Short mmCIF file of C-alpha atoms in Angstrom, two decimals:
data_model
loop_
_atom_site.label_atom_id
_atom_site.label_comp_id
_atom_site.label_asym_id
_atom_site.label_seq_id
_atom_site.Cartn_x
_atom_site.Cartn_y
_atom_site.Cartn_z
CA MET A 1 -5.85 -1.00 -21.07
CA ALA A 2 -4.88 1.22 -19.00
CA LEU A 3 -2.19 0.59 -15.33
CA GLU A 4 -4.56 1.51 -12.03
CA ILE A 5 -3.40 1.09 -8.93
CA LYS A 6 -6.21 -0.19 -6.11
CA ILE A 7 -5.62 0.87 -2.10
CA LEU A 8 -5.33 -2.96 -0.38
CA ASP A 9 -6.23 -2.01 3.25
CA TYR A 10 -4.69 -4.51 6.20
CA GLY A 11 -5.88 -2.78 8.67
CA ASP A 12 -4.44 -0.02 11.08
CA ILE A 13 -1.65 0.25 13.93
CA GLU A 14 -1.08 2.96 17.37
CA LEU A 15 2.06 3.67 17.39
CA GLU A 16 4.21 6.41 19.44
CA SER A 17 3.14 9.80 17.00
CA SER A 18 7.24 11.27 16.98
CA PHE A 19 7.90 7.60 15.28
CA LEU A 20 5.52 9.00 12.68
CA VAL A 21 6.35 12.62 12.02
CA LEU A 22 10.13 13.49 13.90
CA GLY A 23 9.58 15.14 17.15
CA ARG A 24 5.57 15.81 16.96
CA ASP A 25 3.44 14.71 20.24
CA CYS A 26 6.39 12.21 22.15
CA GLY A 27 4.49 9.57 24.51
CA ARG A 28 1.01 10.38 23.03
CA THR A 29 -0.46 7.17 20.65
CA ARG A 30 -1.53 7.59 16.96
CA ARG A 31 -3.99 4.80 14.55
CA VAL A 32 -2.32 5.28 11.48
CA LEU A 33 -3.27 2.74 8.13
CA THR A 34 -1.72 -0.46 7.17
CA LEU A 35 -2.26 -0.25 2.79
CA GLY A 36 -0.53 -2.84 -0.21
CA PHE A 37 -1.24 -2.07 -3.70
CA LEU A 38 -3.23 -4.26 -6.28
CA ILE A 39 -1.52 -2.82 -10.14
CA LEU A 40 -3.93 -3.39 -12.68
CA GLY A 41 -4.19 -3.92 -16.30
CA GLY A 42 -1.08 -5.15 -16.93
CA PRO A 43 -0.53 -8.82 -18.46
CA TYR A 44 -0.91 -9.20 -14.25
CA PRO A 45 -1.59 -8.56 -11.06
CA VAL A 46 1.40 -7.06 -9.18
CA VAL A 47 1.00 -6.45 -4.95
CA VAL A 48 3.35 -4.29 -3.37
CA ASP A 49 3.57 -4.49 -0.35
CA THR A 50 1.49 -7.33 2.72
CA GLY A 51 1.28 -6.44 5.70
CA TYR A 52 2.28 -7.10 8.52
CA ARG A 53 1.90 -10.49 9.81
CA SER A 54 -0.46 -10.47 12.86
CA ASN A 55 -1.64 -7.97 15.55
CA GLN A 56 0.39 -10.37 18.43
CA ILE A 57 3.20 -9.69 16.21
CA MET A 58 3.23 -5.89 16.24
CA GLU A 59 3.58 -6.12 19.98
CA THR A 60 7.49 -7.21 19.81
CA LEU A 61 7.42 -3.33 19.05
CA GLY A 62 5.14 -1.82 21.31
CA MET A 63 2.93 -1.52 18.92
CA ARG A 64 -0.87 -2.25 18.83
CA GLY A 65 -2.02 -3.83 15.58
CA LEU A 66 -6.42 -3.59 14.87
CA GLN A 67 -6.34 -6.31 12.13
CA TYR A 68 -9.30 -8.09 11.50
CA HIS A 69 -11.13 -10.48 8.77
CA GLU A 70 -11.73 -8.47 6.56
CA HIS A 71 -8.32 -6.88 6.95
CA MET A 72 -6.86 -10.45 5.41
CA ILE A 73 -5.29 -10.03 2.30
CA GLU A 74 -6.70 -12.81 0.25
CA ASN A 75 -10.25 -10.77 1.11
CA GLN A 76 -9.29 -7.80 0.14
CA LEU A 77 -8.20 -8.89 -3.26
CA ALA A 78 -11.14 -11.16 -3.65
CA ARG A 79 -13.37 -6.83 -3.63
CA HIS A 80 -11.09 -7.12 -6.94
CA GLY A 81 -12.15 -10.51 -8.47
CA VAL A 82 -7.20 -12.27 -7.86
CA ARG A 83 -6.85 -15.01 -6.24
CA MET A 84 -3.30 -15.46 -4.81
CA GLY A 85 -2.54 -17.18 -6.85
CA ASP A 86 -3.54 -14.99 -9.52
CA VAL A 87 -0.22 -12.51 -8.84
CA ARG A 88 2.92 -12.90 -10.42
CA PHE A 89 5.48 -10.54 -8.25
CA VAL A 90 4.94 -9.17 -4.78
CA CYS A 91 7.12 -5.86 -4.78
CA HIS A 92 8.30 -4.23 -1.94
CA THR A 93 9.34 -1.17 -1.24
CA HIS A 94 10.91 -2.47 1.41
CA LEU A 95 11.22 -5.60 4.75
CA HIS A 96 9.82 -3.69 7.78
CA ILE A 97 7.89 -6.26 10.14
CA ASP A 98 4.44 -3.57 8.77
CA HIS A 99 5.37 -4.48 5.32
CA ALA A 100 5.99 -8.20 4.61
CA GLY A 101 4.27 -9.67 6.84
CA LYS A 102 2.05 -12.16 4.70
CA ASP A 103 4.93 -13.09 1.96
CA ASP A 104 4.89 -16.32 3.06
CA LEU A 105 0.11 -17.08 2.51
CA PHE A 106 2.11 -16.50 -1.32
CA PRO A 107 2.68 -19.44 -3.57
CA MET A 108 6.19 -20.41 -4.98
CA ASN A 109 5.43 -19.35 -8.28
CA THR A 110 4.77 -15.68 -7.67
CA THR A 111 8.22 -13.88 -7.33
CA VAL A 112 8.73 -11.91 -4.84
CA VAL A 113 10.82 -8.53 -5.93
CA LEU A 114 13.20 -6.16 -3.59
CA ASN A 115 16.12 -4.80 -3.79
CA ARG A 116 18.88 -6.61 -3.11
CA LYS A 117 20.40 -4.08 -0.25
CA GLU A 118 17.07 -4.33 1.50
CA LEU A 119 17.84 -8.11 2.54
CA GLU A 120 20.89 -7.28 3.30
CA TYR A 121 19.90 -4.32 5.15
CA SER A 122 17.72 -6.65 6.75
CA VAL A 123 20.04 -8.65 8.66
CA SER A 124 22.54 -6.15 9.42
CA GLY A 125 21.03 -5.35 12.83
CA LEU A 126 21.39 -1.48 12.41
CA MET A 127 16.80 -1.77 12.27
CA HIS A 128 16.90 -5.82 13.64
CA PRO A 129 13.31 -5.25 15.90
CA GLN A 130 12.17 -3.63 12.70
CA TYR A 131 12.90 -6.68 10.83
CA PRO A 132 11.23 -9.68 12.86
CA ALA A 133 12.55 -13.15 12.17
CA PRO A 134 9.28 -15.08 10.56
CA ASP A 135 9.53 -13.03 7.49
CA ILE A 136 13.24 -12.66 6.72
CA LYS A 137 13.60 -17.05 6.86
CA HIS A 138 10.04 -17.17 5.02
CA LEU A 139 12.48 -15.21 2.37
CA ILE A 140 15.66 -16.74 2.62
CA ASP A 141 13.34 -20.06 2.10
CA ARG A 142 12.37 -18.12 -1.45
CA LEU A 143 16.00 -17.11 -2.18
CA HIS A 144 16.75 -20.86 -2.10
CA THR A 145 14.25 -21.56 -4.90
CA LYS A 146 14.18 -21.74 -8.07
CA SER A 147 12.13 -18.36 -9.38
CA ALA A 148 10.63 -17.28 -5.92
CA LEU A 149 12.70 -14.11 -5.66
CA ARG A 150 14.46 -11.82 -7.98
CA PHE A 151 17.10 -9.35 -6.46
CA LEU A 152 17.64 -5.90 -7.98
CA ASP A 153 20.57 -3.49 -7.35
CA LEU A 154 19.19 -0.34 -7.85
CA GLU A 155 22.08 1.61 -6.40
CA ILE A 156 24.42 0.80 -9.26
CA THR A 157 21.25 0.31 -12.35
CA GLY A 158 18.82 2.68 -11.74
CA PRO A 159 15.54 2.39 -12.56
CA ILE A 160 14.51 -0.86 -13.67
CA GLU A 161 11.42 -1.93 -15.64
CA LEU A 162 9.15 -4.69 -13.97
CA MET A 163 7.26 -4.65 -17.09
CA PRO A 164 5.83 -2.52 -19.38
CA GLY A 165 4.54 0.88 -17.61
CA VAL A 166 6.06 -0.38 -13.73
CA TYR A 167 9.68 0.58 -12.44
CA CYS A 168 11.08 0.36 -9.28
CA ASP A 169 14.48 2.82 -8.61
CA ALA A 170 16.41 2.91 -5.23
CA ALA A 171 14.61 5.56 -2.89
CA ASN A 172 17.84 6.64 -0.69
CA ALA A 173 15.91 6.94 1.89
CA HIS A 174 14.33 5.13 5.49
CA THR A 175 16.20 2.25 4.79
CA GLU A 176 19.26 1.53 3.51
CA GLY A 177 17.39 -1.01 0.73
CA SER A 178 14.12 1.01 0.14
CA MET A 179 12.64 1.47 -2.95
CA ASN A 180 9.74 3.03 -4.72
CA ILE A 181 7.57 1.49 -7.12
CA ILE A 182 6.51 3.93 -10.38
CA VAL A 183 3.22 3.35 -12.31
CA HIS A 184 2.41 5.22 -15.67
CA THR A 185 -0.82 6.21 -15.71
CA ALA A 186 -2.89 6.82 -17.56
CA ASP A 187 -3.02 10.39 -16.05
CA GLY A 188 0.49 10.69 -15.04
CA ILE A 189 3.13 9.06 -13.04
CA ALA A 190 1.55 7.69 -9.66
CA THR A 191 4.83 6.70 -7.42
CA ILE A 192 4.28 4.19 -4.24
CA CYS A 193 6.57 5.37 -1.68
CA GLY A 194 6.33 3.09 1.53
CA ASP A 195 7.55 5.14 4.54
CA VAL A 196 9.96 7.86 2.73
CA ILE A 197 6.28 9.26 3.94
CA TYR A 198 4.33 8.99 7.16
CA ASP A 199 1.55 12.05 7.28
CA PHE A 200 0.99 14.90 4.10
CA ASN A 201 -0.02 16.97 6.17
CA ASP A 202 2.35 17.23 8.89
CA GLN A 203 5.43 16.60 6.63
CA ILE A 204 4.55 18.82 3.85
CA VAL A 205 0.88 20.12 3.72
CA THR A 206 2.84 22.31 6.82
CA PRO A 207 5.93 21.02 8.36
CA PHE A 208 5.96 20.40 11.96
CA HIS A 209 8.60 22.78 13.41
CA GLU A 210 10.14 23.92 9.80
CA ILE A 211 10.48 27.13 9.61
CA HIS A 212 12.43 27.42 6.33
CA ASP A 213 10.75 27.42 2.73
CA TRP A 214 9.61 24.17 1.32
CA GLU A 215 12.07 21.70 3.29
CA PRO A 216 10.25 18.51 4.23
CA ARG A 217 9.94 17.20 8.04
CA THR A 218 11.54 14.00 8.09
CA THR A 219 9.78 11.13 10.18
CA GLY A 220 10.91 9.73 13.25
CA ASN A 221 11.94 5.82 12.09
CA HIS A 222 15.44 5.93 9.51
CA GLY A 223 18.15 4.39 9.02
CA THR A 224 19.57 6.91 6.84
CA THR A 225 20.74 10.67 6.70
CA LYS A 226 18.20 13.39 7.64
CA ARG A 227 19.99 15.25 4.40
CA ALA A 228 19.39 12.16 2.13
CA GLU A 229 15.56 11.68 4.29
CA LYS A 230 14.45 15.60 3.24
CA ALA A 231 16.29 15.34 -0.60
CA ALA A 232 14.16 11.79 -0.92
CA ILE A 233 10.76 13.58 -0.33
CA LYS A 234 11.83 16.34 -2.46
CA LYS A 235 12.64 14.52 -5.69
CA LEU A 236 9.16 11.93 -5.07
CA LEU A 237 7.36 15.69 -4.64
CA SER A 238 9.45 16.98 -7.71
CA ASN A 239 9.25 14.09 -10.37
CA SER A 240 5.05 12.43 -9.76
CA ARG A 241 1.74 13.09 -9.67
CA TYR A 242 0.39 10.83 -7.75
CA LEU A 243 2.12 9.84 -3.97
CA LEU A 244 1.12 7.04 -2.50
CA PRO A 245 2.39 5.68 0.65
CA VAL A 246 1.76 2.73 3.00
CA HIS A 247 0.89 4.28 6.33
CA ASP A 248 -1.54 7.77 4.77
CA ARG A 249 -4.04 7.79 1.95
CA PRO A 250 -2.74 8.56 -1.67
CA ALA A 251 -1.87 12.72 -2.48
CA LYS A 252 -2.26 14.57 -5.65
CA ILE A 253 0.76 16.81 -6.40
CA GLU A 254 0.83 19.57 -8.70
CA GLY A 255 4.29 22.11 -9.05
CA GLY A 256 5.97 20.46 -5.89
CA ASN A 257 2.28 20.65 -3.55
CA VAL A 258 0.01 18.82 -2.28
CA VAL A 259 -3.50 19.49 -4.24
CA GLY A 260 -5.58 17.05 -3.43
CA ARG A 261 -6.17 13.60 -1.55
CA LEU A 262 -7.65 10.39 -3.20
CA HIS A 263 -9.16 6.92 -1.64
CA ASP A 264 -9.32 3.67 -2.88
CA GLN A 265 -7.30 4.20 -6.13
CA VAL A 266 -4.67 5.79 -8.09
CA PRO A 267 -6.27 7.46 -10.85
CA GLY A 268 -9.24 7.79 -9.03
CA PRO A 269 -11.67 10.84 -7.21
CA VAL A 270 -10.13 12.96 -5.06
CA VAL A 271 -11.87 12.77 -1.86
CA GLN A 272 -9.99 16.28 -0.58
CA SER A 273 -8.84 18.99 -2.57
CA LEU A 274 -6.20 21.60 -0.59
CA PRO A 275 -4.85 25.15 -2.17
CA GLN A 276 -2.40 26.05 -3.93
CA ARG A 277 -0.17 27.53 -1.69
CA ASN A 278 -0.16 31.61 -2.96
CA TRP A 279 3.80 32.21 -2.33
CA PHE A 280 3.07 35.91 -3.36
CA PRO A 281 0.02 38.73 -3.06
CA ALA A 282 -1.33 39.83 -5.13
#
């Protein structure tokens, strides 16, 4: 059976617009998705990112959580016939407040997989409010429980195969320890890219206030350099057939362009087609 990715809907967040795209609509509120991902078709189910702990915890960042009963992780998994205890690995693109909030609902024999540098970064204080104490303290409990936590050292090793067709690779953007999860599907490479991309339209399709050719716009929320952020986006566009961020619907990529948008699964039907850019007059 070929690998496929199912979209898990963990609810929405309302936040300031320039947090998502640097300099865009400062002071205005945007409502965005918070997604997770379920990889099926391998020897066991794999979950990527677990959403935020509660609506109340988002208030610590001045944001509004909009999470309801249907968005609970156990209910999202049940839509695909998967129980919490069936999941072999929970992988994290990174450990921010809206990505690692439900790890403690998984049994300790589910292994949480993360880049070692990300746990180190989470306690550095450099982006402190975005790493809430309950989430990080739970990971310390896993640190002291046999087989409950797996560290990767992706900056040194390069990509690591988690199971056949699923690889983890350093993102080198957003946070110092962020990683991408690369899935080899029947229709090409799909990369779950966390928060390296927040908004396809205003970062890539029509980059907000960018004048240079083929230059992506960065997010307004990152702990690395502008150079690193832009390079990481360009790498994703060059190496993937599909891109799956956490706060926007998946995109289909051809020749470095976003040419289509998908909804609930990858591979899956394109629900919105975008024309290829016509760089030269006929």
